[in-house]
CSV table of C-alpha atoms in Angstrom, one decimal:
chain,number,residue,atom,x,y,z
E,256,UNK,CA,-26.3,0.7,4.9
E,257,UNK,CA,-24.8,-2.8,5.2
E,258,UNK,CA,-20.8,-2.6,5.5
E,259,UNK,CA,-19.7,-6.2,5.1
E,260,UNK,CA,-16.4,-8.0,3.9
E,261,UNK,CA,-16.9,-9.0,0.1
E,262,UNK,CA,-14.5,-11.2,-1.9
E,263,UNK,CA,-11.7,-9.8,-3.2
E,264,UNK,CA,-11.6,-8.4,-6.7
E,265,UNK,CA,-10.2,-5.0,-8.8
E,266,UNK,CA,-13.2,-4.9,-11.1
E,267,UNK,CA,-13.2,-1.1,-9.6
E,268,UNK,CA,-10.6,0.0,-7.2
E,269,UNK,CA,-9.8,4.0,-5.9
E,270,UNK,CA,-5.8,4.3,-6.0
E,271,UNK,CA,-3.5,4.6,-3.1
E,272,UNK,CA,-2.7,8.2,-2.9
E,273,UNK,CA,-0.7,9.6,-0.3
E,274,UNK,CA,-2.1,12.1,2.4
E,275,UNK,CA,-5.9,11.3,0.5
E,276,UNK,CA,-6.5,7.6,1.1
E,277,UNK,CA,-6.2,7.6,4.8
E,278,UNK,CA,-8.3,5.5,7.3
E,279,UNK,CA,-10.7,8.1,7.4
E,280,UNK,CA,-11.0,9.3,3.4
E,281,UNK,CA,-11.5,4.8,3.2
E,282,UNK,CA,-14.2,5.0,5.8
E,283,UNK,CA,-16.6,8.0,4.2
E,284,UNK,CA,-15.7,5.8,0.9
E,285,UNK,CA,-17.4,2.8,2.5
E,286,UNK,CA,-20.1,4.2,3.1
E,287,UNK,CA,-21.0,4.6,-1.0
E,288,UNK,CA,-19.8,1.6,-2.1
E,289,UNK,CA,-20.0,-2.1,-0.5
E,290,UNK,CA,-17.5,-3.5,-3.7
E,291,UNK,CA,-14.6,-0.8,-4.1
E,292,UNK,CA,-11.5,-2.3,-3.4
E,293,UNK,CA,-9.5,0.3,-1.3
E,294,UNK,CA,-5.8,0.9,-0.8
E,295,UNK,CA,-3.7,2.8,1.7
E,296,UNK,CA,-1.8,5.1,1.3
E,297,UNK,CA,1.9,3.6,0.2
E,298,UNK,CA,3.3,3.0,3.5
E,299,UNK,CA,7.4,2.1,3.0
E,300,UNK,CA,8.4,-1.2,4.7
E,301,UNK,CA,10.8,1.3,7.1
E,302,UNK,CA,8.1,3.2,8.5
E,303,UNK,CA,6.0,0.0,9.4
E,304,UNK,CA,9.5,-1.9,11.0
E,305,UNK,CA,11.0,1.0,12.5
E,306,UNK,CA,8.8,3.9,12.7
E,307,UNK,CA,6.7,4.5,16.3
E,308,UNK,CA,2.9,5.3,14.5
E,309,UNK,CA,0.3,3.4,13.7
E,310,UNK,CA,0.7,2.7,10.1
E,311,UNK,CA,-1.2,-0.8,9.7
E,312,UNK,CA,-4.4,0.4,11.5
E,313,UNK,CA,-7.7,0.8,10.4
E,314,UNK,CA,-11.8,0.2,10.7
E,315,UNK,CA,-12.8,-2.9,9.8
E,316,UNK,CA,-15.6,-1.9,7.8
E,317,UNK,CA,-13.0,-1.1,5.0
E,318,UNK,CA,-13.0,-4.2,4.1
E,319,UNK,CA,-12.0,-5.4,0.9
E,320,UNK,CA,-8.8,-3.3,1.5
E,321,UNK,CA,-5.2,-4.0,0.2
E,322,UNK,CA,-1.7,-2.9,1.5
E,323,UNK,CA,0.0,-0.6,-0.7
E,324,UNK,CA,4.1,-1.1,0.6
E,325,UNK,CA,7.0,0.5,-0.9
E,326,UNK,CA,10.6,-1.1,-0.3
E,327,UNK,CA,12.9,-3.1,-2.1
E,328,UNK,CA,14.4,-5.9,0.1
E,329,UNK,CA,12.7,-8.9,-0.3
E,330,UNK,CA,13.1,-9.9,3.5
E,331,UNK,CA,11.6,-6.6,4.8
E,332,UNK,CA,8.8,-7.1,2.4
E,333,UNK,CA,8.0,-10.2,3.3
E,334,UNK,CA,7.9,-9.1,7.0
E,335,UNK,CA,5.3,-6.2,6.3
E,336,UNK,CA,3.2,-8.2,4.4
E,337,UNK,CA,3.4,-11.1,7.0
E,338,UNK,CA,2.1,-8.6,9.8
E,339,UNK,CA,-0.3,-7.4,7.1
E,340,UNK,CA,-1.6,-11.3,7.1
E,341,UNK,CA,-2.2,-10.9,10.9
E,342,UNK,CA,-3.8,-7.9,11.0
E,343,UNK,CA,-7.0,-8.9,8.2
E,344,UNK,CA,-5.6,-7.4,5.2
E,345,UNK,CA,-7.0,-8.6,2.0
E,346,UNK,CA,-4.5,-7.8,-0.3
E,347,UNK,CA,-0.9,-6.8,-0.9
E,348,UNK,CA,0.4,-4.5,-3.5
E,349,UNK,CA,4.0,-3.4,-4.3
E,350,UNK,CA,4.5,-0.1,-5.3
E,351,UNK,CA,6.5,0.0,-8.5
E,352,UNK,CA,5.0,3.5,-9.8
E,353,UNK,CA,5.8,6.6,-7.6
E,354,UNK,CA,8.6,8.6,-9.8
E,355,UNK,CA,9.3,11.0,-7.0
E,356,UNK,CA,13.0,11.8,-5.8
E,357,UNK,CA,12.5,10.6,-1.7
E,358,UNK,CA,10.9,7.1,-3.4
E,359,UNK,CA,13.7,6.8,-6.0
E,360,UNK,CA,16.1,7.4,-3.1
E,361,UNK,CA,14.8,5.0,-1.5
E,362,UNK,CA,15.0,2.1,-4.0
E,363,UNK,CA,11.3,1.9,-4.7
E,364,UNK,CA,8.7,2.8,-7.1
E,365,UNK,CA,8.6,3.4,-10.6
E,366,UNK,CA,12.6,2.9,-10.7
E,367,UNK,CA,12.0,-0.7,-9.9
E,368,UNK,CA,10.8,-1.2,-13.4
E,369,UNK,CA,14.4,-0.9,-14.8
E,370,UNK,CA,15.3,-4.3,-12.2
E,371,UNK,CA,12.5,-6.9,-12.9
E,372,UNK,CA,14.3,-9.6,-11.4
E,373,UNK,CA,14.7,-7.5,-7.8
E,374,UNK,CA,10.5,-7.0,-8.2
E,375,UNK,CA,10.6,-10.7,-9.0
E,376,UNK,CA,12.6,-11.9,-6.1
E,377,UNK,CA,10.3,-9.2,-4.0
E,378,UNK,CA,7.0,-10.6,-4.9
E,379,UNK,CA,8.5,-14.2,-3.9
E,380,UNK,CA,9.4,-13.5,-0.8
E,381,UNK,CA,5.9,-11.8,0.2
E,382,UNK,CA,4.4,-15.2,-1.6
E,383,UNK,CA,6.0,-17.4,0.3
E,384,UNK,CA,5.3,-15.2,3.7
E,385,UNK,CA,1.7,-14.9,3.3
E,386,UNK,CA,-1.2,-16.3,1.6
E,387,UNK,CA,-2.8,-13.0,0.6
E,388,UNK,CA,-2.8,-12.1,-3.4
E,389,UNK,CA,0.4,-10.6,-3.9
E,390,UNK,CA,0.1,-7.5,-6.5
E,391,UNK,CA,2.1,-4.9,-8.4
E,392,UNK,CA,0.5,-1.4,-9.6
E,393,UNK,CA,3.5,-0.1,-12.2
E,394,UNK,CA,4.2,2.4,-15.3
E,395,UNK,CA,4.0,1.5,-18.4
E,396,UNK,CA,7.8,2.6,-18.9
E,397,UNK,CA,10.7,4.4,-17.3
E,398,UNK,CA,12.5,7.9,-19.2
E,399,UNK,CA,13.7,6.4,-22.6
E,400,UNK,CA,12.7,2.6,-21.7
E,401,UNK,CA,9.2,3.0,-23.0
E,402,UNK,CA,9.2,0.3,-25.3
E,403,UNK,CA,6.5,-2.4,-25.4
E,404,UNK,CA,9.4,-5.1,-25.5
E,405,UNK,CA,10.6,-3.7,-22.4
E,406,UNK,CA,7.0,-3.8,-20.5
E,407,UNK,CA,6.3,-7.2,-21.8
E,408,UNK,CA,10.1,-8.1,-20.3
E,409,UNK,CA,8.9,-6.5,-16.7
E,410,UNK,CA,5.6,-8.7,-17.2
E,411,UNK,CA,7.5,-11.9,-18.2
E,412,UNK,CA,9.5,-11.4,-15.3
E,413,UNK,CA,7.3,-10.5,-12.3
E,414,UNK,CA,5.0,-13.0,-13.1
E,415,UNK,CA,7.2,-15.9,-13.5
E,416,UNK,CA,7.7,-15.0,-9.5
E,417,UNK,CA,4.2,-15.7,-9.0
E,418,UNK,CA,2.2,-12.2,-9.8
E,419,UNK,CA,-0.9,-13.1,-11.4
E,420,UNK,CA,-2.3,-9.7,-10.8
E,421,UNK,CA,-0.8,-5.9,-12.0
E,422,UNK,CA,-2.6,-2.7,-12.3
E,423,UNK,CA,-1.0,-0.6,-14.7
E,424,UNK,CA,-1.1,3.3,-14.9
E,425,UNK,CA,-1.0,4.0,-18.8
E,426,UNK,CA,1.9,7.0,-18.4
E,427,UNK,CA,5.6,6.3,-18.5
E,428,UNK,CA,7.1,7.6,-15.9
E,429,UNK,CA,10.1,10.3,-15.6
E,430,UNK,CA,12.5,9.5,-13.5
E,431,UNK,CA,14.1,13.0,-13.0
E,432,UNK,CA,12.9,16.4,-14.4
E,433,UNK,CA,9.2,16.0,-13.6
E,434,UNK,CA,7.1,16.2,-10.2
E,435,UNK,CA,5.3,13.2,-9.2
E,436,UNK,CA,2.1,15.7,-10.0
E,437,UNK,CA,4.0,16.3,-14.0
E,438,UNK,CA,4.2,12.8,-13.7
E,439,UNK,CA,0.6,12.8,-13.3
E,440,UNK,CA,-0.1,14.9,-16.4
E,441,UNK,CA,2.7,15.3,-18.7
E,442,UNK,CA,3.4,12.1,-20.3
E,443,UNK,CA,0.9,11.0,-22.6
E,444,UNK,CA,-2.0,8.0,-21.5
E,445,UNK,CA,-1.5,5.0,-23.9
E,446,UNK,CA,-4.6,3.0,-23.1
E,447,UNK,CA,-4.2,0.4,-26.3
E,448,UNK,CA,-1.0,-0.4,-24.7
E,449,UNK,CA,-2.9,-1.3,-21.4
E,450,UNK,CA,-5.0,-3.5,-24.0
E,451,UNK,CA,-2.5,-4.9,-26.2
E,452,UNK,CA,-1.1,-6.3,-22.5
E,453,UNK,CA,-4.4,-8.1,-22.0
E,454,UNK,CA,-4.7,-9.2,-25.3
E,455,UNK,CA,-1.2,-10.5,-25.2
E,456,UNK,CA,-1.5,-12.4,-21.3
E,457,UNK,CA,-4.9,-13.6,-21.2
E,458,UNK,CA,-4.3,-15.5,-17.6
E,459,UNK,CA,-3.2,-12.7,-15.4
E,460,UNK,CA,-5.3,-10.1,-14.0
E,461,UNK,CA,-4.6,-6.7,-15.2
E,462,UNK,CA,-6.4,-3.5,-13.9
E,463,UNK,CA,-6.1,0.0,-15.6
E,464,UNK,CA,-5.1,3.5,-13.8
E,465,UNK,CA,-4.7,6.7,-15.3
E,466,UNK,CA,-6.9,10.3,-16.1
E,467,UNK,CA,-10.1,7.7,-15.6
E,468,UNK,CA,-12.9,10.2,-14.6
E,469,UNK,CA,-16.4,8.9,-14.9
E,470,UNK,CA,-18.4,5.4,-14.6
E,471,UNK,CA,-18.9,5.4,-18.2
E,472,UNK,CA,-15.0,5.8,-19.2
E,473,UNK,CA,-14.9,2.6,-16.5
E,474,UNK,CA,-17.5,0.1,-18.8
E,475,UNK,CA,-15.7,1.4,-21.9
E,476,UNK,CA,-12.3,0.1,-20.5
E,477,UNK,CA,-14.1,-3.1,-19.0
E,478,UNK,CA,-14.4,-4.1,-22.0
E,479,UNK,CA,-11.5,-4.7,-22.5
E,480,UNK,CA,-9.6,-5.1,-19.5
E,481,UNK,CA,-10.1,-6.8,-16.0
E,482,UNK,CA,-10.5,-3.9,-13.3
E,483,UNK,CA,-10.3,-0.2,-13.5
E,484,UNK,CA,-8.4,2.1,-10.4
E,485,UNK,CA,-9.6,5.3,-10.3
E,486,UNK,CA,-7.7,8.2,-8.1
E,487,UNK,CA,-8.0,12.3,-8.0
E,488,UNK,CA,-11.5,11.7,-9.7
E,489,UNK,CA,-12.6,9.1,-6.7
E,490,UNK,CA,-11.3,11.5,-3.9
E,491,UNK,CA,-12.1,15.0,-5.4
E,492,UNK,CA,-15.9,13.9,-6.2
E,493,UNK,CA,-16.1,11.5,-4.3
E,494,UNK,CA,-20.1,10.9,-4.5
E,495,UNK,CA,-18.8,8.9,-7.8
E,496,UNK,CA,-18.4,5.9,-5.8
E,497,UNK,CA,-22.6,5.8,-4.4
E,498,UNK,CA,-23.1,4.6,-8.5
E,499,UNK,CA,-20.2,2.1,-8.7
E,500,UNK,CA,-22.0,-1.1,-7.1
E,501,UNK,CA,-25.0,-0.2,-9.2
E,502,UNK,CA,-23.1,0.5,-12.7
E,503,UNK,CA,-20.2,-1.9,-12.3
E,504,UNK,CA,-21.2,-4.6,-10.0
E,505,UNK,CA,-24.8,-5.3,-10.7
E,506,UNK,CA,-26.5,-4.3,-7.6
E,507,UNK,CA,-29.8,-3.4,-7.2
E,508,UNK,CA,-29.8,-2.0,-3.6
E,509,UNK,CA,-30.6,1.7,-3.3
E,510,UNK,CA,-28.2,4.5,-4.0
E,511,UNK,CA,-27.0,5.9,-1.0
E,512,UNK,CA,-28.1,9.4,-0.4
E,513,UNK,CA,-25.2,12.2,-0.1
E,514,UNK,CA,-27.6,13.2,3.8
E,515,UNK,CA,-27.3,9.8,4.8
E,516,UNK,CA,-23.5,9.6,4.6
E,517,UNK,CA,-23.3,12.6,5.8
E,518,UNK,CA,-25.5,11.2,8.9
E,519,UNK,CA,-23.1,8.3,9.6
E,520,UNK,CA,-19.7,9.9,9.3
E,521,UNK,CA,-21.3,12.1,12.6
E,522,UNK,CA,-21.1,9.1,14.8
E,523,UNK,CA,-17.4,8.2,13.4
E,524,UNK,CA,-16.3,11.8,14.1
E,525,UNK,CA,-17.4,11.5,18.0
E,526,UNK,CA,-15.2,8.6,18.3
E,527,UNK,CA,-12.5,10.2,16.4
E,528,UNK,CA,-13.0,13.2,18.8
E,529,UNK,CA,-12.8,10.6,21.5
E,530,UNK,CA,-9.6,9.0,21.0
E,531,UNK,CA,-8.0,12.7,20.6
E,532,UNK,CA,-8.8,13.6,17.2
E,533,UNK,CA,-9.6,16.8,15.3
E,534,UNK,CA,-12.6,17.5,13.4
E,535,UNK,CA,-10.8,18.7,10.4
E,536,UNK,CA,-8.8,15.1,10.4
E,537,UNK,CA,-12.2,13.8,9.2
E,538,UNK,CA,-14.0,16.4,7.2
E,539,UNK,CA,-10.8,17.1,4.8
E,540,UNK,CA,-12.1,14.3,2.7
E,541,UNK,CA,-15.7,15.4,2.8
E,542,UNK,CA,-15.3,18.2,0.7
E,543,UNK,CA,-15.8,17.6,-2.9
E,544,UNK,CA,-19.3,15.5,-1.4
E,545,UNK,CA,-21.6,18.5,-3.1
E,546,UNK,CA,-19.4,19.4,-6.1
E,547,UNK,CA,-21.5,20.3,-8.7
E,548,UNK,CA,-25.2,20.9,-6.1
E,549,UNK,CA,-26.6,25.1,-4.8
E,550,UNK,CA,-24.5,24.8,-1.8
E,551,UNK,CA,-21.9,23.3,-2.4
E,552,UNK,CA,-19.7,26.6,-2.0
E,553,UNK,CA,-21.0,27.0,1.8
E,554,UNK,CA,-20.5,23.4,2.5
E,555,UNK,CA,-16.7,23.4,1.8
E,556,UNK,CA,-16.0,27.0,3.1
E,557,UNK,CA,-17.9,25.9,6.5
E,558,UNK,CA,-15.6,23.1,7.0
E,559,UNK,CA,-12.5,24.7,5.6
E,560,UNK,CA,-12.7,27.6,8.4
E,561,UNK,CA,-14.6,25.8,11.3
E,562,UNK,CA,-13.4,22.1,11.2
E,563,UNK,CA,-9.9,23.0,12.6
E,564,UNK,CA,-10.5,24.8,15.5
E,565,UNK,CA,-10.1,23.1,18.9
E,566,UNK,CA,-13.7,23.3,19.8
E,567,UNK,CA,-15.1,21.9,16.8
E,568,UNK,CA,-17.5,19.0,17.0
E,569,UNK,CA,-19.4,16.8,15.0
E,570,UNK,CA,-22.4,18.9,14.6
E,571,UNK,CA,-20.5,20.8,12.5
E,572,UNK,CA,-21.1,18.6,9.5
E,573,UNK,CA,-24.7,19.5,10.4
E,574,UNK,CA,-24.4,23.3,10.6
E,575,UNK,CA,-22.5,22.8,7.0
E,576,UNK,CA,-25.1,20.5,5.2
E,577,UNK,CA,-27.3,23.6,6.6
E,578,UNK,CA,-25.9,25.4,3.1
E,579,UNK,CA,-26.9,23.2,0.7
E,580,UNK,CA,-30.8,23.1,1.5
E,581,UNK,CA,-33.0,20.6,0.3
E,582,UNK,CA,-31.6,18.5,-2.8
E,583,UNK,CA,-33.1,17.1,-6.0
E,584,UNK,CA,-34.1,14.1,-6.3
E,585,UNK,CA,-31.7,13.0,-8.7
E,586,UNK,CA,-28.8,14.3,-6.8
């Protein structure tokens, strides 16, 4: 299968999820879709000036990927997305969305959305330091601010900075009293508001996230917004993404087979093995691959007790597609 850099875009996107969207979960996800826009994980401006790992790296078939940073001072933003630049990556996106404690601590995430004019002066800064789109992925409120007036006022004032772009998960967000995984569930999806937004600022880009769960839930929403970011769905089934170039790009190349990605994410694991790596690094985010298929069952209990152990190789994706037996041809 072709793996090339294509133009930039959040017609479909899978969300940045922390300890899910790594390098390797973005890799396997290339291999099903060509168009997917892809995020990292939120990496915070601190770990990427100060820490010691390897925060910025990854493969460069994963292209179209964006940056997802969290932070709030405008100078250390502008830094991260500077080296971001240098390194090839497509996009950068400012998290103003996470409601957890440690982010809030912080001075990032969905707090942000009570000072605009901080986001504002943020997104300048990274504007002026690079010449990559500059994004925002935020609630659609905060605790009591939930009004419409008062996302419109976020809007009016983040994109006067220069953000032509937002994706917007259709949940307010609770700031205290909730789990980020509550925050998740609990408050109710408001997709008209996600609407009304478009309907109200035809010019910018806006991209919806939130409970999306199938291709056809995707079209219904593209009709009436610009992009759609899909998260738990796009990791826990992941062999949702083989459709998307088909359904929501147009393309008329052949579906990937669920054996053929399989096939090329053995070579990837020997030079993952090579470098130091563990099996289980890799096949974590292979899982949900046969969700739904005879087999399935074996396939994930193979991995889950096998792909840890030290002497674990890459056949061992193999010796797991061994359960599943031969598959439809619809599959």
């Amino acid at each position: 299968m072709l793996l090339s850099q294509v133009e930039h875009n959040c017609r479909f996107s899978v969300a940045p999820m922390l300890d899910w969207t790594d390098r390797h979960y973005r890799y396997f996800a290339r291999l099903m879709s060509r168009h997917t826009l892809l995020y990292t994980e939120m990496v915070t401006t601190g770990a990427i000036i100060h820490g010691k790992g390897d925060y910025l790296g990854y493969n460069e078939q994963e292209h179209p990927l964006a940056l997802q940073l969290g932070g709030s001072d405008p100078a250390d933003l502008a830094l991260c997305a500077k080296r971001a630049q240098e390194l090839g990556y497509d996009e950068i996106n400012l998290n103003v969305g996470c409601p957890s404690d440690r982010v809030q601590n912080g001075r990032f995430g969905a707090c942000l959305m009570a000072e605009p004019e901080l986001v504002a002066r943020c997104v300048a800064a990274m504007r002026e330091a690079v010449d990559l789109p500059v994004t925002v992925k935020t609630r659609i409120g905060i605790d009591d601010q939930d009004s419409y007036e008062f996302l419109t006022q976020f809007i009016d004032t983040v994109s006067a900075a220069g953000c032509d772009s937002f994706t917007i998960h259709a949940r307010k967000a609770w700031l205290s009293g909730l789990s980020p995984k509550e925050n998740r569930e609990i408050p109710p999806l408001d997709y008209e508001r996600a609407y009304q937004l478009k309907r109200d600022y035809p010019a910018l880009t806006l991209a919806l996230n939130g409970g999306i769960k199938t291709l056809q839930e995707c079209q219904t929403h593209l009709q009436h917004l610009d992009g759609v970011m899909v998260g738990r769905e796009a990791y826990q089934n992941p062999y949702l993404l083989a459709s998307v170039d088909t359904e929501l790009y147009g393309q008329t190349t052949p579906v990937v087979e669920r054996q053929a990605v399989v096939e090329a994410m053995v070579p990837y694991i020997e030079r993952h093995l090579a470098r130091g790596g563990r099996v289980n690094h890799v096949s974590r985010h292979m899982l949900g691959l046969f969700n739904g298929l005879p087999g399935a069952r074996g396939w994930r209990r193979t991995l889950s007790e096998k792909a840890h152990l030290a002497d674990a190789g890459p056949g061992l994706l193999l010796e797991a597609m061994a359960c599943i037996g031969e598959l439809p041809a619809d599959a």
